Short mmCIF file of C-alpha atoms and ligand atoms in Angstrom, two decimals:
data_model
loop_
_atom_site.label_atom_id
_atom_site.label_comp_id
_atom_site.label_asym_id
_atom_site.label_seq_id
_atom_site.Cartn_x
_atom_site.Cartn_y
_atom_site.Cartn_z
CA MET P 1 -53.14 24.73 -60.91
CA GLU P 2 -51.01 21.93 -59.57
CA LYS P 3 -50.69 18.54 -61.22
CA ILE P 4 -53.82 16.40 -61.34
CA TYR P 5 -53.05 12.69 -61.01
CA ASP P 6 -55.34 10.06 -62.45
CA ILE P 7 -55.32 8.11 -59.19
CA VAL P 8 -54.19 9.24 -55.75
CA ILE P 9 -53.89 6.40 -53.25
CA ILE P 10 -53.84 7.19 -49.54
CA GLY P 11 -51.95 4.48 -47.64
CA SER P 12 -49.26 2.04 -48.70
CA GLY P 13 -50.21 -1.26 -47.10
CA PRO P 14 -51.03 -4.28 -49.24
CA ALA P 15 -54.26 -2.65 -50.49
CA GLY P 16 -52.57 0.61 -51.50
CA LEU P 17 -49.55 -1.06 -53.08
CA ALA P 18 -51.64 -3.57 -55.03
CA ALA P 19 -53.80 -0.68 -56.26
CA ALA P 20 -50.64 1.21 -57.26
CA SER P 21 -49.29 -1.74 -59.24
CA TYR P 22 -52.55 -2.24 -61.09
CA ALA P 23 -52.96 1.49 -61.72
CA GLY P 24 -49.36 1.92 -62.87
CA ARG P 25 -49.59 -1.11 -65.11
CA ALA P 26 -52.71 0.42 -66.69
CA ARG P 27 -50.57 3.53 -67.42
CA MET P 28 -52.54 5.64 -64.99
CA ASP P 29 -50.64 8.60 -63.56
CA THR P 30 -50.54 7.34 -59.97
CA LEU P 31 -49.45 8.82 -56.65
CA ILE P 32 -49.28 6.96 -53.32
CA ILE P 33 -49.31 9.08 -50.17
CA GLU P 34 -48.03 7.48 -46.97
CA LYS P 35 -47.79 9.27 -43.64
CA ALA P 36 -45.48 6.90 -41.82
CA GLN P 37 -43.66 3.71 -42.63
CA GLU P 38 -44.64 1.91 -45.80
CA GLY P 39 -46.55 -1.32 -45.37
CA GLY P 40 -49.19 -0.63 -42.73
CA GLN P 41 -50.08 -3.36 -40.24
CA ILE P 42 -48.33 -6.11 -42.08
CA VAL P 43 -44.85 -4.75 -41.39
CA ILE P 44 -45.34 -5.68 -37.75
CA THR P 45 -46.04 -9.30 -38.68
CA ALA P 46 -43.18 -11.71 -38.23
CA GLU P 47 -44.41 -14.40 -40.56
CA ILE P 48 -47.16 -14.54 -43.16
CA GLU P 49 -48.38 -18.08 -43.31
CA ASN P 50 -51.43 -17.89 -45.50
CA TYR P 51 -50.74 -15.52 -48.37
CA PRO P 52 -51.18 -17.68 -51.47
CA GLY P 53 -47.89 -19.19 -52.53
CA GLY P 54 -46.16 -18.14 -49.31
CA ILE P 55 -44.41 -21.29 -48.16
CA ASP P 56 -41.04 -19.81 -47.24
CA HIS P 57 -41.97 -18.20 -43.86
CA GLU P 58 -41.80 -14.76 -45.46
CA SER P 59 -41.99 -11.80 -43.07
CA GLY P 60 -44.33 -8.83 -43.46
CA PRO P 61 -41.51 -6.37 -44.26
CA SER P 62 -40.16 -8.70 -46.94
CA LEU P 63 -43.52 -9.09 -48.67
CA ILE P 64 -44.15 -5.35 -48.49
CA GLY P 65 -40.67 -4.68 -49.91
CA ARG P 66 -41.52 -6.77 -52.93
CA MET P 67 -44.95 -5.14 -53.37
CA SER P 68 -43.39 -1.71 -53.11
CA LYS P 69 -40.74 -2.46 -55.76
CA GLN P 70 -43.45 -3.78 -58.04
CA ALA P 71 -45.51 -0.59 -57.66
CA GLU P 72 -42.44 1.51 -58.46
CA HIS P 73 -41.61 -0.73 -61.41
CA PHE P 74 -45.02 0.11 -62.87
CA GLY P 75 -44.36 3.82 -62.46
CA ALA P 76 -46.32 4.76 -59.32
CA GLN P 77 -44.90 7.82 -57.57
CA LYS P 78 -44.63 8.02 -53.80
CA VAL P 79 -44.71 10.87 -51.35
CA HIS P 80 -44.50 10.99 -47.54
CA ASP P 81 -47.14 13.26 -46.11
CA THR P 82 -50.01 13.27 -43.62
CA ILE P 83 -53.35 14.15 -45.18
CA VAL P 84 -55.30 16.39 -42.83
CA GLU P 85 -58.30 17.38 -44.93
CA VAL P 86 -60.07 16.02 -47.98
CA GLU P 87 -62.47 17.49 -50.52
CA LEU P 88 -63.88 14.56 -52.40
CA ASP P 89 -66.86 15.99 -54.29
CA GLY P 90 -66.53 17.09 -57.93
CA ASP P 91 -64.37 15.85 -60.80
CA VAL P 92 -61.08 16.84 -59.16
CA LYS P 93 -60.48 15.58 -55.63
CA HIS P 94 -58.33 17.72 -53.35
CA LEU P 95 -56.22 16.26 -50.54
CA LYS P 96 -54.55 18.69 -48.15
CA GLY P 97 -51.38 17.41 -46.53
CA LEU P 98 -49.06 18.88 -43.92
CA ASN P 99 -46.43 19.34 -46.64
CA GLY P 100 -48.53 20.05 -49.71
CA ASP P 101 -51.74 19.73 -51.69
CA TYR P 102 -52.56 16.81 -53.97
CA TYR P 103 -55.18 16.56 -56.71
CA GLY P 104 -56.61 13.48 -58.37
CA LYS P 105 -59.39 12.53 -60.74
CA THR P 106 -59.94 9.60 -58.41
CA VAL P 107 -58.94 8.71 -54.87
CA ILE P 108 -58.41 5.26 -53.40
CA ILE P 109 -58.61 5.27 -49.60
CA ALA P 110 -56.38 2.47 -48.29
CA THR P 111 -55.57 3.85 -44.87
CA GLY P 112 -55.94 0.53 -43.02
CA ALA P 113 -56.25 0.24 -39.27
CA PHE P 114 -54.11 0.58 -36.13
CA PRO P 115 -53.74 -1.69 -33.09
CA LYS P 116 -56.50 -1.41 -30.51
CA PRO P 117 -55.18 -0.57 -27.03
CA ILE P 118 -56.42 -2.36 -23.90
CA GLY P 119 -57.46 0.99 -22.50
CA CYS P 120 -56.40 0.12 -18.94
CA LYS P 121 -54.65 2.34 -16.40
CA GLY P 122 -50.90 2.61 -17.01
CA GLU P 123 -50.96 1.30 -20.58
CA GLN P 124 -50.16 4.53 -22.45
CA GLU P 125 -47.38 5.51 -20.01
CA HIS P 126 -45.62 2.18 -20.55
CA ILE P 127 -45.61 2.05 -24.34
CA GLY P 128 -41.98 1.37 -25.25
CA LYS P 129 -41.25 0.59 -21.58
CA GLY P 130 -42.65 -2.92 -21.61
CA VAL P 131 -45.92 -2.44 -23.48
CA SER P 132 -45.74 -3.18 -27.21
CA TYR P 133 -48.06 -3.78 -30.14
CA CYS P 134 -45.36 -5.22 -32.40
CA ALA P 135 -43.55 -8.49 -31.76
CA THR P 136 -41.25 -8.12 -34.76
CA CYS P 137 -40.15 -4.70 -33.52
CA ASP P 138 -39.69 -5.44 -29.82
CA ALA P 139 -39.28 -9.20 -29.23
CA ALA P 140 -35.49 -8.97 -29.02
CA PHE P 141 -35.73 -6.65 -25.98
CA PHE P 142 -37.30 -9.52 -24.05
CA GLU P 143 -34.79 -12.26 -24.77
CA ASP P 144 -35.01 -14.63 -21.75
CA PHE P 145 -37.56 -12.44 -19.97
CA ASP P 146 -41.16 -13.33 -19.14
CA ILE P 147 -43.60 -12.19 -21.79
CA TYR P 148 -47.38 -11.76 -21.60
CA VAL P 149 -49.53 -11.61 -24.71
CA VAL P 150 -53.02 -10.12 -24.47
CA GLY P 151 -55.68 -11.44 -26.87
CA GLY P 152 -56.97 -14.69 -28.28
CA GLY P 153 -57.23 -14.13 -32.05
CA ASP P 154 -54.90 -15.05 -34.92
CA SER P 155 -52.58 -12.12 -34.22
CA ALA P 156 -52.18 -12.84 -30.50
CA VAL P 157 -51.51 -16.55 -30.93
CA GLU P 158 -49.26 -16.22 -33.99
CA GLU P 159 -47.21 -13.50 -32.35
CA ALA P 160 -47.04 -15.53 -29.12
CA LEU P 161 -45.46 -18.35 -31.14
CA TYR P 162 -42.92 -15.90 -32.50
CA LEU P 163 -42.27 -14.38 -29.06
CA ALA P 164 -41.70 -17.85 -27.61
CA LYS P 165 -38.47 -17.94 -29.62
CA PHE P 166 -37.24 -15.04 -27.45
CA GLY P 167 -38.88 -15.12 -24.05
CA ARG P 168 -38.25 -17.49 -21.16
CA LYS P 169 -41.98 -18.13 -21.05
CA VAL P 170 -44.95 -16.61 -22.89
CA THR P 171 -48.34 -16.40 -21.17
CA ILE P 172 -51.40 -15.64 -23.28
CA ILE P 173 -53.97 -13.67 -21.30
CA HIS P 174 -57.38 -14.11 -22.87
CA ARG P 175 -60.73 -12.77 -21.71
CA ARG P 176 -62.55 -16.05 -22.48
CA ASP P 177 -61.74 -19.74 -22.01
CA ALA P 178 -61.44 -20.53 -25.73
CA LEU P 179 -59.23 -18.96 -28.37
CA ARG P 180 -60.62 -17.23 -31.44
CA ALA P 181 -57.51 -18.01 -33.52
CA ALA P 182 -57.61 -20.52 -36.39
CA LYS P 183 -57.39 -24.13 -35.19
CA SER P 184 -54.07 -24.75 -36.97
CA ILE P 185 -52.49 -21.82 -35.11
CA GLN P 186 -54.06 -22.89 -31.78
CA GLU P 187 -52.60 -26.38 -32.16
CA LYS P 188 -49.08 -24.99 -32.52
CA ALA P 189 -49.54 -22.84 -29.41
CA PHE P 190 -50.94 -25.70 -27.30
CA ALA P 191 -48.01 -27.88 -28.38
CA ASN P 192 -45.39 -25.25 -27.52
CA PRO P 193 -43.91 -25.96 -24.06
CA LYS P 194 -42.96 -22.29 -23.62
CA ILE P 195 -46.55 -21.06 -24.02
CA ASP P 196 -48.98 -20.91 -21.10
CA PHE P 197 -52.54 -19.59 -20.86
CA MET P 198 -54.33 -17.38 -18.39
CA TRP P 199 -58.00 -17.86 -19.25
CA ASP P 200 -60.99 -15.62 -18.47
CA SER P 201 -58.62 -12.80 -17.62
CA VAL P 202 -58.19 -9.14 -18.49
CA VAL P 203 -55.43 -6.68 -17.66
CA GLU P 204 -56.75 -4.00 -15.30
CA GLU P 205 -53.63 -1.96 -14.64
CA ILE P 206 -49.99 -1.79 -15.69
CA LYS P 207 -47.53 -0.47 -13.10
CA GLY P 208 -43.91 0.60 -12.80
CA GLU P 209 -41.78 3.72 -12.39
CA GLY P 210 -40.22 3.75 -15.85
CA LEU P 211 -40.20 0.14 -17.00
CA VAL P 212 -43.14 -2.18 -16.31
CA THR P 213 -42.65 -3.93 -12.97
CA SER P 214 -46.09 -5.44 -12.36
CA MET P 215 -49.63 -5.64 -13.65
CA VAL P 216 -53.03 -6.30 -12.16
CA VAL P 217 -55.06 -9.02 -13.88
CA LYS P 218 -58.72 -9.67 -13.15
CA ASN P 219 -60.47 -13.00 -13.52
CA VAL P 220 -63.72 -12.02 -15.22
CA LYS P 221 -65.59 -15.06 -13.89
CA THR P 222 -64.64 -14.78 -10.22
CA GLY P 223 -63.80 -11.08 -10.09
CA GLU P 224 -60.52 -11.97 -8.35
CA LEU P 225 -57.68 -9.47 -8.81
CA ARG P 226 -54.12 -10.73 -8.98
CA GLU P 227 -50.92 -8.71 -9.17
CA ILE P 228 -48.25 -10.23 -11.38
CA GLU P 229 -44.78 -9.05 -10.36
CA ALA P 230 -41.65 -9.11 -12.49
CA ASN P 231 -39.12 -11.83 -11.76
CA GLU P 232 -36.76 -10.33 -9.15
CA GLU P 233 -33.61 -10.73 -11.21
CA ASP P 234 -35.23 -9.39 -14.41
CA GLY P 235 -37.01 -6.45 -12.78
CA THR P 236 -39.40 -6.18 -15.73
CA PHE P 237 -41.40 -8.14 -18.33
CA GLY P 238 -43.05 -7.58 -21.68
CA ILE P 239 -46.76 -7.09 -22.41
CA PHE P 240 -47.66 -7.52 -26.06
CA VAL P 241 -51.18 -6.46 -26.95
CA PHE P 242 -53.02 -7.99 -29.94
CA ILE P 243 -56.72 -7.44 -29.40
CA GLY P 244 -57.78 -6.26 -32.84
CA PHE P 245 -57.63 -3.06 -34.80
CA VAL P 246 -59.31 0.33 -35.09
CA PRO P 247 -59.94 1.66 -38.62
CA ASN P 248 -58.01 4.72 -39.80
CA GLY P 249 -61.10 6.43 -41.08
CA ALA P 250 -61.61 9.54 -38.95
CA LEU P 251 -60.51 11.84 -41.79
CA PHE P 252 -63.39 10.65 -43.94
CA GLU P 253 -66.22 11.02 -41.40
CA GLY P 254 -68.96 13.10 -43.03
CA LYS P 255 -67.21 12.86 -46.44
CA VAL P 256 -68.14 9.30 -47.48
CA ALA P 257 -70.68 6.83 -46.11
CA MET P 258 -69.30 5.01 -43.06
CA GLU P 259 -70.40 2.36 -40.57
CA ASN P 260 -68.80 2.06 -37.11
CA GLY P 261 -65.74 3.96 -38.34
CA TYR P 262 -65.30 1.76 -41.44
CA ILE P 263 -65.92 3.01 -45.01
CA VAL P 264 -68.86 1.47 -46.82
CA THR P 265 -68.21 0.30 -50.40
CA ASP P 266 -69.93 -1.89 -52.92
CA GLU P 267 -68.22 -5.01 -54.28
CA ASN P 268 -66.36 -2.81 -56.78
CA MET P 269 -64.81 -0.81 -53.92
CA LYS P 270 -66.92 2.24 -54.85
CA THR P 271 -67.94 4.51 -52.01
CA ASN P 272 -71.08 6.63 -52.27
CA ILE P 273 -68.98 9.45 -53.79
CA PRO P 274 -68.21 9.13 -57.54
CA GLY P 275 -64.49 8.67 -58.16
CA VAL P 276 -63.75 7.75 -54.54
CA PHE P 277 -62.90 4.13 -53.74
CA ALA P 278 -61.80 2.35 -50.58
CA ALA P 279 -59.72 -0.81 -50.24
CA GLY P 280 -58.37 -3.01 -47.47
CA ASP P 281 -58.92 -2.98 -43.72
CA VAL P 282 -60.50 0.50 -43.63
CA ARG P 283 -63.65 -0.66 -45.41
CA VAL P 284 -66.57 -2.71 -44.13
CA LYS P 285 -65.78 -6.35 -44.97
CA SER P 286 -65.85 -9.82 -43.46
CA LEU P 287 -62.22 -10.91 -43.80
CA ARG P 288 -59.26 -8.64 -43.16
CA GLN P 289 -56.19 -10.37 -44.55
CA VAL P 290 -53.30 -9.45 -46.85
CA VAL P 291 -54.88 -11.44 -49.64
CA THR P 292 -58.23 -9.64 -49.39
CA ALA P 293 -56.54 -6.25 -49.03
CA ALA P 294 -54.50 -6.87 -52.18
CA ALA P 295 -57.61 -8.05 -54.02
CA ASP P 296 -59.50 -4.91 -52.93
CA GLY P 297 -56.63 -2.76 -54.21
CA ALA P 298 -56.64 -4.48 -57.60
CA ILE P 299 -60.42 -4.03 -57.94
CA ALA P 300 -60.32 -0.39 -56.81
CA ALA P 301 -57.59 0.52 -59.31
CA THR P 302 -59.38 -1.22 -62.17
CA GLN P 303 -62.64 0.53 -61.30
CA ALA P 304 -60.87 3.88 -60.96
CA GLU P 305 -59.46 3.43 -64.46
CA ARG P 306 -62.97 2.72 -65.80
CA TYR P 307 -64.32 5.77 -64.01
CA ILE P 308 -61.63 7.98 -65.60
CA GLU P 309 -62.35 6.59 -69.05
CA GLY P 310 -65.98 7.60 -68.54
CA LEU P 311 -65.22 11.18 -67.47
P1 NAP X 401 -59.39 -10.39 -33.76
O1 NAP X 401 -59.55 -11.56 -34.64
O2 NAP X 401 -60.46 -9.34 -33.75
O3 NAP X 401 -59.16 -10.93 -32.29
C1 NAP X 401 -59.06 -10.06 -31.23
C2 NAP X 401 -58.87 -10.88 -29.96
O4 NAP X 401 -58.69 -9.98 -28.88
C3 NAP X 401 -60.06 -11.76 -29.63
O5 NAP X 401 -59.65 -12.97 -29.10
C4 NAP X 401 -60.82 -10.92 -28.61
O6 NAP X 401 -61.49 -11.70 -27.65
C5 NAP X 401 -59.72 -10.18 -27.91
N1 NAP X 401 -60.16 -8.85 -27.48
C6 NAP X 401 -60.82 -7.89 -28.18
N2 NAP X 401 -61.00 -6.79 -27.45
C7 NAP X 401 -60.47 -7.05 -26.25
C8 NAP X 401 -60.33 -6.30 -25.05
N3 NAP X 401 -60.81 -5.06 -24.96
N4 NAP X 401 -59.72 -6.88 -24.00
C9 NAP X 401 -59.22 -8.14 -24.10
N5 NAP X 401 -59.31 -8.89 -25.20
C10 NAP X 401 -59.91 -8.35 -26.26
O7 NAP X 401 -58.04 -9.57 -34.06
P2 NAP X 401 -56.66 -10.10 -34.67
O8 NAP X 401 -56.22 -11.35 -34.05
O9 NAP X 401 -55.76 -8.93 -34.60
O10 NAP X 401 -57.00 -10.37 -36.16
C11 NAP X 401 -57.58 -9.34 -36.98
C12 NAP X 401 -57.87 -9.93 -38.36
O11 NAP X 401 -56.65 -10.26 -39.00
C13 NAP X 401 -58.68 -11.22 -38.27
O12 NAP X 401 -59.55 -11.29 -39.37
C14 NAP X 401 -57.64 -12.29 -38.37
O13 NAP X 401 -58.13 -13.50 -38.90
C15 NAP X 401 -56.63 -11.64 -39.30
N6 NAP X 401 -55.27 -12.19 -39.06
C16 NAP X 401 -54.95 -13.31 -39.74
C17 NAP X 401 -53.72 -13.89 -39.55
C18 NAP X 401 -53.42 -15.14 -40.29
O14 NAP X 401 -54.32 -15.74 -40.82
N7 NAP X 401 -52.18 -15.57 -40.39
C19 NAP X 401 -52.78 -13.32 -38.67
C20 NAP X 401 -53.15 -12.18 -37.99
C21 NAP X 401 -54.41 -11.62 -38.19
P3 NAP X 401 -62.79 -12.57 -28.03
O15 NAP X 401 -62.27 -13.78 -28.73
O16 NAP X 401 -63.39 -12.85 -26.73
O17 NAP X 401 -63.62 -11.69 -28.89
#
């Protein structure tokens, strides 16, 4: 029989890393499994403005770097693998990965969420050729080019502010005539001379052989279709999409109680399966922020420890 960890955490965003720090600090034998880059959604955030104590314009990667070091400091082990199947019933949970099998007395699911695509014609084909879901990653490619940002929430407006440092002009395309973003963020965008708005509009199609050269935008009130062409000298422009997230929960369908793709927990992060907890953006909750993800992780780890003590 392979090693049985006390706590196996799937996902290394703020929820997973906070859980790992708390678990490690409680001397729990802890493993974090991450399939891709450490940090989850937050590593594509240029600046975190509202994490408590964060007054120094810290970036997502920087905050995650510190959380990761802290988890290691408390003894959490890390492995890169993609979990493809889970057996969560019973006293020992079994996670099957592409590279190996992992066993834990408890599991904390902290798999987060991924950016929601527009779903329009031409979007998939132009990812990396003008279409992006990450300003921090791709802003520099559009230095002095026109940039369009799709969405009206905190992410769209905050990232538009960041992109305005690079682009010639940033146009926010929003499907309504009022932003959803927090008022303080809206104010900054309205005051920024490089940011424009295209209200009541949705992107219908993205075009271009290779790079993006034009897109079709529809006014949802009038039904009018308008083709936006790239500036002749530039030949292309950037389309950054920030219209929300989709939970990374497919693996757990039929294994734990779920609602609209999100995992249902109680306030102690317990799912309906004993010894299985969920934390962060993947669970049903009202506020998805770094601070709430980290809090979920801390609660889940503490509850997992109590569960193990009771075994
Ligand atoms: P969000 O709050 O869900 O906003 C999504 C935006 O995209 C909304 O404006 C929505 O329009 C629009 N939208 C949704 N589906 C669309 C579609 N199919 N086509 C066109 N537009 C569409 O998502 P988010 O901005 O990514 O934020 C997610 C969570 O993270 C939120 O809780 C947010 O507060 C938090 N967050 C916080 C910060 C911060 O505080 N610094 C930064 C980033 C994110 P409608 O307005 O019409 O619904």
